[in-house]
């Protein structure tokens, strides 16, 4: 099945230039949902709260890039308005499920002295950029922090540029599955975008990637 799918794309084998950037990267930025983890966190939380189907439909649109990410995020959260107690209950009952091979890849990058930027994987908290939900004194949902760059379209690109400038990285790689991850591949941002399609294959994103992979083992083996 994977072979049939990957045959539709001509970027499953990296170019010499792409491989060089990957092997010599100073830092690698990872998307979390459907990349580091096998689930889309907001979809799982919505399903837990009884609004799974409607929210999942919005997620497909958001990840494909057909609507601004901030619009899709607000719309999805408004469908179920999770309280802080529901979020805590969800996290206790459904801990994150890690994608196969990601822990080995993170370890390999650290051995190669490449900085991984996603806590379960031993990545420092200061290296994590994430959306923040806002709650009132009684735990009621108030919204999300719009100051977080990851809350809007183009935000991941801005975060990557911020990371690069602050730490002086010469070569930086972005790995993810969605349109907002692809956006990070621009001057001043990521030098290489690797589309990970081991969980979700989004054709429009995959086709524009420098390198398309369906298994983290491909990335691990290329570092040998």
Coordinates of N, CA and C in Angstrom, one line a residue:
X1 N 0.8 -1.2 0.0 CA 0.0 0.0 0.0 C 0.9 1.2 0.0
X2 N 1.9 1.3 0.9 CA 2.8 2.4 1.0 C 3.5 2.6 -0.4
X3 N 4.0 1.4 -0.9 CA 4.7 1.5 -2.2 C 3.8 2.1 -3.3
X4 N 2.6 1.7 -3.4 CA 1.7 2.2 -4.4 C 1.5 3.7 -4.2
X5 N 1.3 4.1 -2.9 CA 1.1 5.5 -2.6 C 2.3 6.3 -2.9
X6 N 3.5 5.9 -2.5 CA 4.7 6.6 -2.7 C 5.1 6.8 -4.2
X7 N 4.6 5.8 -5.0 CA 4.9 5.8 -6.4 C 4.3 7.0 -7.1
X8 N 3.3 7.7 -6.5 CA 2.7 8.9 -7.1 C 3.6 10.1 -6.9
X9 N 4.7 10.0 -6.1 CA 5.5 11.2 -5.9 C 7.0 10.9 -6.3
X10 N 7.6 12.0 -6.7 CA 9.0 11.8 -7.2 C 10.0 12.4 -6.2
X11 N 9.6 12.6 -4.9 CA 10.5 13.1 -3.9 C 10.7 12.2 -2.7
X12 N 10.4 10.9 -3.0 CA 10.6 9.9 -1.9 C 12.1 9.6 -1.7
X13 N 12.9 9.8 -2.7 CA 14.4 9.7 -2.6 C 15.0 11.1 -2.6
X14 N 15.7 11.4 -1.6 CA 16.2 12.8 -1.5 C 17.3 13.1 -2.5
X15 N 17.3 14.4 -2.9 CA 18.4 14.8 -3.8 C 19.7 14.9 -3.0
X16 N 20.8 15.0 -3.6 CA 22.1 15.1 -3.0 C 22.1 16.3 -2.1
X17 N 21.5 17.4 -2.6 CA 21.5 18.7 -1.8 C 20.7 18.5 -0.5
X18 N 19.5 17.9 -0.7 CA 18.6 17.7 0.5 C 19.3 16.8 1.5
X19 N 19.9 15.7 1.1 CA 20.6 14.8 2.0 C 21.8 15.5 2.7
X20 N 22.5 16.4 2.0 CA 23.6 17.1 2.6 C 23.0 18.1 3.7
X21 N 21.9 18.7 3.5 CA 21.4 19.6 4.5 C 20.9 18.8 5.7
X22 N 20.3 17.7 5.5 CA 19.8 16.8 6.5 C 20.9 16.3 7.4
X23 N 22.0 15.8 6.8 CA 23.1 15.2 7.5 C 23.9 16.3 8.3
X24 N 23.8 17.5 7.8 CA 24.7 18.6 8.5 C 23.8 19.6 9.2
X25 N 22.6 19.3 9.5 CA 21.7 20.3 10.1 C 22.1 20.6 11.5
X26 N 22.0 21.9 11.9 CA 22.3 22.3 13.3 C 21.1 22.1 14.2
X27 N 19.9 22.1 13.6 CA 18.7 21.9 14.3 C 17.6 21.3 13.5
X28 N 16.7 20.6 14.1 CA 15.5 20.0 13.4 C 14.3 20.4 14.2
X29 N 13.3 21.0 13.5 CA 12.1 21.4 14.2 C 11.0 20.3 13.8
X30 N 10.3 19.8 14.8 CA 9.3 18.8 14.5 C 7.9 19.3 14.8
X31 N 7.0 19.0 13.9 CA 5.6 19.2 14.2 C 5.2 18.1 15.2
X32 N 4.2 18.2 16.0 CA 3.8 17.2 17.0 C 2.7 16.3 16.5
X33 N 1.5 16.9 16.2 CA 0.3 16.1 15.8 C 0.6 15.4 14.5
X34 N 0.3 14.1 14.4 CA 0.5 13.3 13.2 C 1.9 13.2 12.7
X35 N 2.9 13.6 13.6 CA 4.3 13.5 13.3 C 5.0 12.9 14.5
X36 N 5.3 13.7 15.5 CA 5.9 13.1 16.7 C 4.8 12.1 17.4
X37 N 3.6 12.5 17.4 CA 2.5 11.7 17.9 C 1.6 11.2 16.7
X38 N 1.0 10.0 16.9 CA 0.2 9.5 15.8 C -1.2 10.1 15.7
X39 N -1.6 10.9 16.7 CA -2.9 11.5 16.7 C -2.9 13.0 16.5
X40 N -4.0 13.5 16.1 CA -4.2 15.0 16.1 C -4.8 15.3 17.4
X41 N -4.1 16.0 18.3 CA -4.5 16.2 19.7 C -5.9 16.9 19.8
X42 N -6.1 17.9 19.0 CA -7.4 18.6 19.1 C -8.6 17.7 18.7
X43 N -8.3 16.8 17.7 CA -9.4 15.8 17.3 C -9.7 14.8 18.4
X44 N -8.6 14.3 19.0 CA -8.8 13.4 20.1 C -9.5 14.0 21.3
X45 N -9.1 15.2 21.6 CA -9.8 15.9 22.7 C -11.3 16.2 22.4
X46 N -11.5 16.6 21.2 CA -12.9 16.8 20.8 C -13.8 15.5 20.8
X47 N -13.2 14.4 20.4 CA -13.9 13.1 20.4 C -14.2 12.7 21.9
X48 N -13.2 13.0 22.7 CA -13.4 12.7 24.2 C -14.5 13.5 24.8
X49 N -14.7 14.7 24.2 CA -15.7 15.6 24.7 C -17.0 15.5 23.9
X50 N -17.1 14.6 22.9 CA -18.3 14.4 22.2 C -18.5 15.1 20.9
X51 N -17.5 15.8 20.4 CA -17.6 16.5 19.2 C -16.6 16.1 18.1
X52 N -16.2 14.9 18.1 CA -15.1 14.4 17.3 C -15.3 14.6 15.8
X53 N -16.5 14.2 15.2 CA -16.7 14.2 13.8 C -16.6 15.7 13.2
X54 N -17.3 16.6 13.8 CA -17.3 17.9 13.3 C -16.0 18.6 13.4
X55 N -15.2 18.3 14.4 CA -13.9 18.9 14.6 C -12.9 18.3 13.6
X56 N -13.0 17.0 13.4 CA -12.1 16.3 12.5 C -12.2 16.9 11.1
X57 N -13.5 17.2 10.7 CA -13.7 17.8 9.3 C -13.0 19.1 9.2
X58 N -13.0 19.9 10.2 CA -12.3 21.2 10.2 C -10.8 21.0 10.1
X59 N -10.3 19.9 10.8 CA -8.8 19.7 10.9 C -8.3 19.3 9.5
X60 N -9.1 18.6 8.7 CA -8.7 18.2 7.3 C -8.5 19.5 6.5
X61 N -9.4 20.4 6.7 CA -9.3 21.7 5.9 C -8.1 22.5 6.4
X62 N -7.9 22.5 7.7 CA -6.8 23.3 8.2 C -5.4 22.8 7.8
X63 N -5.3 21.5 7.9 CA -4.0 20.8 7.6 C -3.7 20.9 6.1
X64 N -4.7 20.9 5.3 CA -4.6 21.0 3.8 C -4.3 22.4 3.3
X65 N -4.5 23.4 4.2 CA -4.2 24.8 3.9 C -5.3 25.5 3.2
X66 N -6.5 24.9 3.2 CA -7.6 25.6 2.4 C -8.3 26.7 3.2
X67 N -8.1 26.7 4.5 CA -8.6 27.8 5.4 C -7.4 28.3 6.3
X68 N -7.4 29.6 6.7 CA -6.4 30.1 7.6 C -6.4 29.3 8.9
X69 N -5.2 28.9 9.4 CA -5.1 28.0 10.5 C -5.9 28.6 11.7
X70 N -5.7 29.9 12.0 CA -6.3 30.6 13.1 C -7.8 30.5 13.1
X71 N -8.4 30.6 11.9 CA -9.9 30.5 11.7 C -10.3 29.0 12.0
X72 N -9.6 28.1 11.6 CA -9.9 26.7 11.8 C -9.7 26.3 13.3
X73 N -8.7 26.8 13.9 CA -8.5 26.6 15.3 C -9.6 27.1 16.2
X74 N -10.0 28.4 15.9 CA -11.1 29.0 16.7 C -12.4 28.2 16.4
X75 N -12.7 27.9 15.2 CA -13.9 27.1 14.9 C -14.0 25.8 15.6
X76 N -12.9 25.1 15.5 CA -12.8 23.7 16.2 C -13.1 23.8 17.7
X77 N -12.4 24.8 18.3 CA -12.5 24.9 19.8 C -13.9 25.3 20.2
X78 N -14.5 26.2 19.3 CA -15.8 26.7 19.7 C -16.9 25.6 19.6
X79 N -16.6 24.5 18.9 CA -17.6 23.4 18.8 C -17.7 22.6 20.1
X80 N -16.7 22.7 21.0 CA -16.9 21.9 22.2 C -16.4 22.6 23.5
X81 N -15.7 23.7 23.3 CA -15.3 24.6 24.5 C -14.8 23.8 25.7
X82 N -13.7 23.1 25.6 CA -13.3 22.2 26.7 C -12.9 23.0 28.0
X83 N -13.3 22.5 29.1 CA -12.9 23.1 30.4 C -11.6 22.5 30.8
X84 N -10.9 23.2 31.7 CA -9.6 22.7 32.2 C -9.7 21.4 32.8
X85 N -10.9 21.0 33.4 CA -11.0 19.7 34.0 C -11.2 18.6 33.0
X86 N -11.8 19.0 31.9 CA -12.0 18.0 30.8 C -10.6 17.7 30.2
X87 N -9.8 18.8 30.0 CA -8.5 18.6 29.4 C -7.6 17.8 30.3
X88 N -7.6 18.0 31.6 CA -6.8 17.2 32.6 C -7.3 15.8 32.6
X89 N -8.6 15.5 32.5 CA -9.1 14.2 32.5 C -8.7 13.5 31.3
X90 N -8.8 14.2 30.1 CA -8.4 13.6 28.8 C -6.9 13.2 28.9
X91 N -6.0 14.1 29.4 CA -4.6 13.8 29.4 C -4.3 12.6 30.3
X92 N -5.0 12.4 31.4 CA -4.8 11.3 32.3 C -5.3 10.0 31.7
X93 N -6.4 10.0 30.9 CA -7.0 8.8 30.4 C -6.4 8.5 29.0
X94 N -5.9 9.5 28.3 CA -5.4 9.2 26.9 C -4.1 9.9 26.7
X95 N -3.0 9.3 27.3 CA -1.7 9.9 27.1 C -1.3 9.9 25.7
X96 N -0.4 10.7 25.3 CA 0.1 10.8 23.8 C 0.6 9.5 23.4
X97 N 0.3 9.1 22.1 CA 0.9 7.9 21.5 C 2.0 8.3 20.5
X98 N 3.2 7.9 20.8 CA 4.3 8.3 20.0 C 4.5 7.5 18.7
X99 N 4.8 8.2 17.7 CA 5.0 7.6 16.4 C 6.2 6.6 16.4
X100 N 6.1 5.5 15.8 CA 7.2 4.5 15.7 C 8.5 5.1 15.2
X101 N 9.5 4.9 15.9 CA 10.8 5.4 15.4 C 11.2 6.8 15.8
X102 N 10.3 7.6 16.3 CA 10.6 9.0 16.6 C 11.6 9.1 17.8
X103 N 11.5 8.2 18.8 CA 12.4 8.3 19.9 C 13.8 8.0 19.5
X104 N 13.9 7.0 18.6 CA 15.2 6.6 18.1 C 15.9 7.7 17.3
X105 N 15.0 8.4 16.5 CA 15.5 9.5 15.6 C 16.0 10.6 16.5
X106 N 15.3 11.0 17.6 CA 15.7 12.1 18.5 C 17.0 11.7 19.1
X107 N 17.2 10.5 19.5 CA 18.4 10.0 20.1 C 19.6 10.1 19.1
X108 N 19.3 9.7 17.9 CA 20.3 9.8 16.9 C 20.8 11.2 16.6
X109 N 19.8 12.1 16.5 CA 20.1 13.5 16.3 C 21.0 14.1 17.4
X110 N 20.6 13.7 18.6 CA 21.4 14.2 19.8 C 22.9 13.7 19.7
X111 N 23.0 12.5 19.3 CA 24.4 11.9 19.2 C 25.1 12.7 18.1
X112 N 24.4 13.1 17.1 CA 25.1 13.9 16.0 C 25.2 15.4 16.4
X113 N 24.8 15.7 17.6 CA 24.9 17.1 18.1 C 24.0 18.0 17.3
X114 N 22.8 17.5 16.8 CA 21.8 18.3 16.2 C 20.7 18.6 17.2
X115 N 20.3 19.8 17.4 CA 19.3 20.2 18.4 C 17.9 19.8 17.9
X116 N 17.2 19.0 18.7 CA 15.8 18.8 18.3 C 14.9 19.8 19.0
X117 N 14.0 20.4 18.2 CA 13.1 21.5 18.8 C 11.7 20.9 18.8
X118 N 10.4 19.5 20.3 CA 9.0 19.0 20.5 C 8.9 18.5 21.9
X119 N 8.5 16.7 25.8 CA 9.1 16.5 26.9 C 9.2 15.1 27.2
X120 N 8.3 14.3 26.6 CA 8.3 12.9 26.6 C 9.5 12.4 25.9
X121 N 10.1 13.1 25.0 CA 11.2 12.7 24.2 C 12.5 13.2 24.7
X122 N 12.5 13.9 25.8 CA 13.7 14.4 26.4 C 14.1 15.7 25.7
X123 N 13.2 16.4 25.1 CA 13.5 17.7 24.4 C 13.2 18.8 25.4
X124 N 14.1 19.7 25.7 CA 13.9 20.7 26.7 C 12.7 21.5 26.5
X125 N 12.0 21.9 27.6 CA 10.8 22.7 27.5 C 11.0 24.0 26.7
X126 N 12.1 24.6 26.9 CA 12.3 25.9 26.2 C 12.4 25.7 24.6
X127 N 12.5 24.4 24.2 CA 12.6 24.1 22.8 C 11.2 23.8 22.2
X128 N 10.2 24.0 23.0 CA 8.8 23.6 22.6 C 8.0 24.8 22.3
X129 N 7.4 24.9 21.2 CA 6.5 26.0 20.8 C 5.1 25.4 20.6
X130 N 4.1 25.8 21.4 CA 2.8 25.1 21.3 C 1.6 26.1 21.6
X131 N 0.5 25.8 21.1 CA -0.7 26.6 21.4 C -1.1 26.4 22.9
X132 N -1.6 27.5 23.5 CA -2.0 27.6 24.9 C -3.5 27.9 25.0
X133 N -4.2 27.0 25.6 CA -5.6 27.2 25.9 C -5.8 28.1 27.1
X134 N -6.8 29.0 27.1 CA -7.0 29.9 28.2 C -8.2 29.5 29.0
X135 N -8.2 29.5 30.3 CA -9.3 29.1 31.2 C -9.6 30.2 32.2
X136 N -10.8 30.3 32.7 CA -11.2 31.2 33.7 C -11.0 30.6 35.1
X137 N -11.3 31.4 36.1 CA -11.1 30.9 37.5 C -11.8 29.6 37.9
X138 N -12.9 29.4 37.2 CA -13.7 28.2 37.5 C -13.4 27.1 36.5
X139 N -12.3 27.2 35.7 CA -12.0 26.2 34.7 C -12.7 26.3 33.4
X140 N -13.5 27.3 33.2 CA -14.2 27.4 32.0 C -13.3 27.9 30.8
X141 N -13.6 27.4 29.6 CA -12.8 27.7 28.5 C -13.0 29.2 28.0
X142 N -11.9 29.9 27.8 CA -12.0 31.3 27.4 C -11.5 31.5 26.0
X143 N -10.7 30.6 25.5 CA -10.2 30.8 24.1 C -8.8 30.3 24.1
X144 N -8.0 30.8 23.2 CA -6.6 30.4 23.1 C -5.7 31.6 22.9
X145 N -4.4 31.5 23.3 CA -3.5 32.6 23.2 C -3.1 32.9 21.8
X146 N -3.6 34.0 21.3 CA -3.4 34.4 19.9 C -2.0 35.0 19.7
X147 N -1.2 35.2 20.8 CA 0.1 35.7 20.7 C 1.1 34.5 20.4
X148 N 0.7 33.3 20.6 CA 1.5 32.2 20.2 C 1.6 32.1 18.7
X149 N 2.8 32.1 18.2 CA 3.0 32.0 16.7 C 2.3 30.8 16.1
X150 N 2.3 29.7 16.8 CA 1.8 28.5 16.2 C 0.2 28.5 16.1
X151 N -0.4 29.6 16.6 CA -1.9 29.6 16.6 C -2.4 30.2 15.2
X152 N -1.5 30.5 14.3 CA -2.0 31.1 13.1 C -1.2 30.7 11.9
X153 N -1.8 30.8 10.7 CA -1.1 30.5 9.5 C 0.2 31.4 9.4
X154 N 1.3 30.8 8.9 CA 2.5 31.5 8.9 C 3.3 31.5 10.2
X155 N 2.6 31.0 11.3 CA 3.2 31.1 12.6 C 4.4 30.2 12.8
X156 N 4.3 29.0 12.2 CA 5.4 28.1 12.4 C 6.6 28.6 11.7
X157 N 6.4 29.3 10.5 CA 7.5 29.9 9.8 C 8.2 31.0 10.7
X158 N 7.3 31.8 11.3 CA 7.8 32.8 12.2 C 8.6 32.3 13.4
X159 N 8.1 31.2 13.9 CA 8.8 30.5 15.1 C 10.1 30.0 14.7
X160 N 10.2 29.4 13.5 CA 11.4 28.8 13.0 C 12.4 29.9 12.7
X161 N 12.0 31.0 12.1 CA 12.9 32.1 11.9 C 13.4 32.7 13.2
X162 N 12.5 32.8 14.2 CA 12.9 33.2 15.6 C 14.0 32.3 16.2
X163 N 13.8 31.0 16.1 CA 14.7 30.0 16.6 C 16.1 30.2 15.9
X164 N 16.0 30.3 14.6 CA 17.2 30.4 13.8 C 18.0 31.6 14.2
X165 N 17.3 32.7 14.2 CA 18.0 34.0 14.5 C 18.6 34.0 15.9
X166 N 17.8 33.6 16.9 CA 18.2 33.6 18.3 C 19.4 32.7 18.6
X167 N 19.5 31.6 17.9 CA 20.5 30.6 18.2 C 21.6 30.5 17.1
X168 N 21.5 31.3 16.1 CA 22.5 31.3 15.1 C 22.7 30.0 14.3
X169 N 21.6 29.3 14.1 CA 21.8 28.0 13.3 C 22.0 28.3 11.9
X170 N 23.0 27.6 11.3 CA 23.3 27.8 9.8 C 22.4 26.9 8.9
X171 N 22.1 25.7 9.4 CA 21.2 24.8 8.6 C 20.1 24.3 9.5
X172 N 18.9 24.5 9.1 CA 17.8 24.1 9.9 C 16.7 23.3 9.1
X173 N 16.2 22.2 9.7 CA 15.3 21.3 8.9 C 13.9 21.4 9.7
X174 N 12.8 21.3 8.9 CA 11.5 21.2 9.4 C 10.9 19.9 9.0
X175 N 10.3 19.2 10.0 CA 9.6 17.9 9.7 C 8.2 18.0 10.1
X176 N 7.3 17.7 9.2 CA 5.9 17.7 9.6 C 5.0 17.2 8.5
X177 N 3.7 17.3 8.7 CA 2.7 16.7 7.7 C 1.7 17.7 7.1
X178 N 1.7 19.0 7.7 CA 0.7 19.9 7.3 C 1.2 21.1 6.5
X179 N 0.2 21.9 6.1 CA 0.5 23.1 5.3 C 1.3 24.1 6.1
X180 N 1.0 24.3 7.4 CA 1.7 25.2 8.3 C 3.2 24.8 8.4
X181 N 3.5 23.5 8.3 CA 4.9 23.0 8.4 C 5.6 23.4 7.1
X182 N 4.9 23.2 6.0 CA 5.5 23.5 4.7 C 5.8 25.0 4.6
X183 N 5.0 25.8 5.2 CA 5.2 27.3 5.2 C 6.6 27.7 5.8
X184 N 7.1 26.8 6.7 CA 8.4 27.2 7.3 C 9.6 27.1 6.4
X185 N 9.3 26.5 5.2 CA 10.4 26.3 4.2 C 10.5 27.6 3.4
X186 N 11.2 28.6 3.9 CA 11.3 29.9 3.1 C 12.6 30.5 3.6
X187 N 13.1 31.5 2.8 CA 14.3 32.2 3.2 C 14.3 32.8 4.6
X188 N 15.3 32.5 5.4 CA 15.4 32.9 6.8 C 14.7 31.9 7.7
X189 N 14.0 30.9 7.1 CA 13.3 29.8 7.9 C 14.1 28.5 7.7
X190 N 13.3 27.5 7.4 CA 13.9 26.2 7.2 C 14.6 26.0 5.9
X191 N 15.8 25.4 5.8 CA 16.5 25.1 4.6 C 15.9 23.9 3.9
X192 N 15.2 23.1 4.6 CA 14.7 21.8 4.1 C 13.4 21.4 4.8
X193 N 12.4 21.0 4.0 CA 11.2 20.5 4.6 C 11.0 19.1 4.2
X194 N 10.9 18.3 5.3 CA 10.7 16.8 5.1 C 9.2 16.6 5.5
X195 N 8.5 16.0 4.6 CA 7.1 15.7 4.9 C 7.0 14.3 5.4
X196 N 6.5 14.1 6.6 CA 6.3 12.8 7.2 C 4.9 12.4 7.0
X197 N 4.7 11.3 6.2 CA 3.4 10.9 5.9 C 3.1 9.5 6.5
X198 N 3.7 9.2 7.6 CA 3.5 7.9 8.2 C 2.2 7.8 8.9
X199 N 1.5 8.9 9.2 CA 0.2 8.9 9.8 C -0.8 9.5 8.8
X200 N -0.6 10.7 8.3 CA -1.5 11.3 7.4 C -0.8 11.7 6.1
X201 N -1.3 11.4 5.0 CA -0.7 11.8 3.7 C -1.6 12.9 3.1
X202 N -1.0 14.1 3.1 CA -1.8 15.3 2.5 C -1.1 15.6 1.2
X203 N -1.7 15.2 0.1 CA -1.1 15.2 -1.2 C -0.5 16.6 -1.6
X204 N -1.2 17.7 -1.3 CA -0.7 19.0 -1.6 C 0.5 19.4 -0.9
X205 N 0.7 18.9 0.3 CA 1.9 19.2 1.1 C 3.0 18.3 0.7
X206 N 2.7 17.0 0.5 CA 3.7 16.0 0.2 C 4.4 16.3 -1.2
X207 N 3.6 16.8 -2.1 CA 4.1 17.1 -3.5 C 5.1 18.2 -3.5
X208 N 5.0 19.1 -2.5 CA 5.9 20.3 -2.4 C 7.1 20.1 -1.5
X209 N 7.1 19.0 -0.8 CA 8.2 18.7 0.1 C 9.5 18.5 -0.6
X210 N 10.6 18.8 0.1 CA 12.0 18.5 -0.5 C 12.2 17.0 -0.4
X211 N 11.6 16.4 0.6 CA 11.8 14.9 0.8 C 10.5 14.4 1.5
X212 N 10.0 13.3 0.9 CA 8.8 12.7 1.5 C 9.1 11.3 2.1
X213 N 8.8 11.1 3.4 CA 9.1 9.9 4.0 C 7.8 9.3 4.7
X214 N 7.7 8.0 4.7 CA 6.6 7.4 5.3 C 7.0 6.6 6.6
X215 N 8.3 6.6 6.9 CA 8.8 5.9 8.1 C 10.1 6.7 8.6
X216 N 10.1 6.9 9.9 CA 11.3 7.6 10.4 C 12.6 6.8 10.3
X217 N 12.4 5.5 10.0 CA 13.6 4.7 9.8 C 14.4 5.2 8.6
X218 N 13.8 5.7 7.6 CA 14.5 6.3 6.5 C 15.4 7.4 6.9
X219 N 15.0 8.2 7.8 CA 15.8 9.4 8.2 C 16.9 8.9 9.1
X220 N 16.6 7.9 10.0 CA 17.6 7.3 10.9 C 18.7 6.7 10.1
X221 N 18.4 5.9 9.1 CA 19.4 5.2 8.3 C 20.2 6.1 7.5
X222 N 19.7 7.2 7.1 CA 20.4 8.2 6.3 C 21.5 8.9 7.1
X223 N 21.4 8.8 8.4 CA 22.4 9.5 9.3 C 23.5 8.5 9.7
X224 N 23.4 7.3 9.3 CA 24.5 6.3 9.6 C 25.8 6.7 8.9

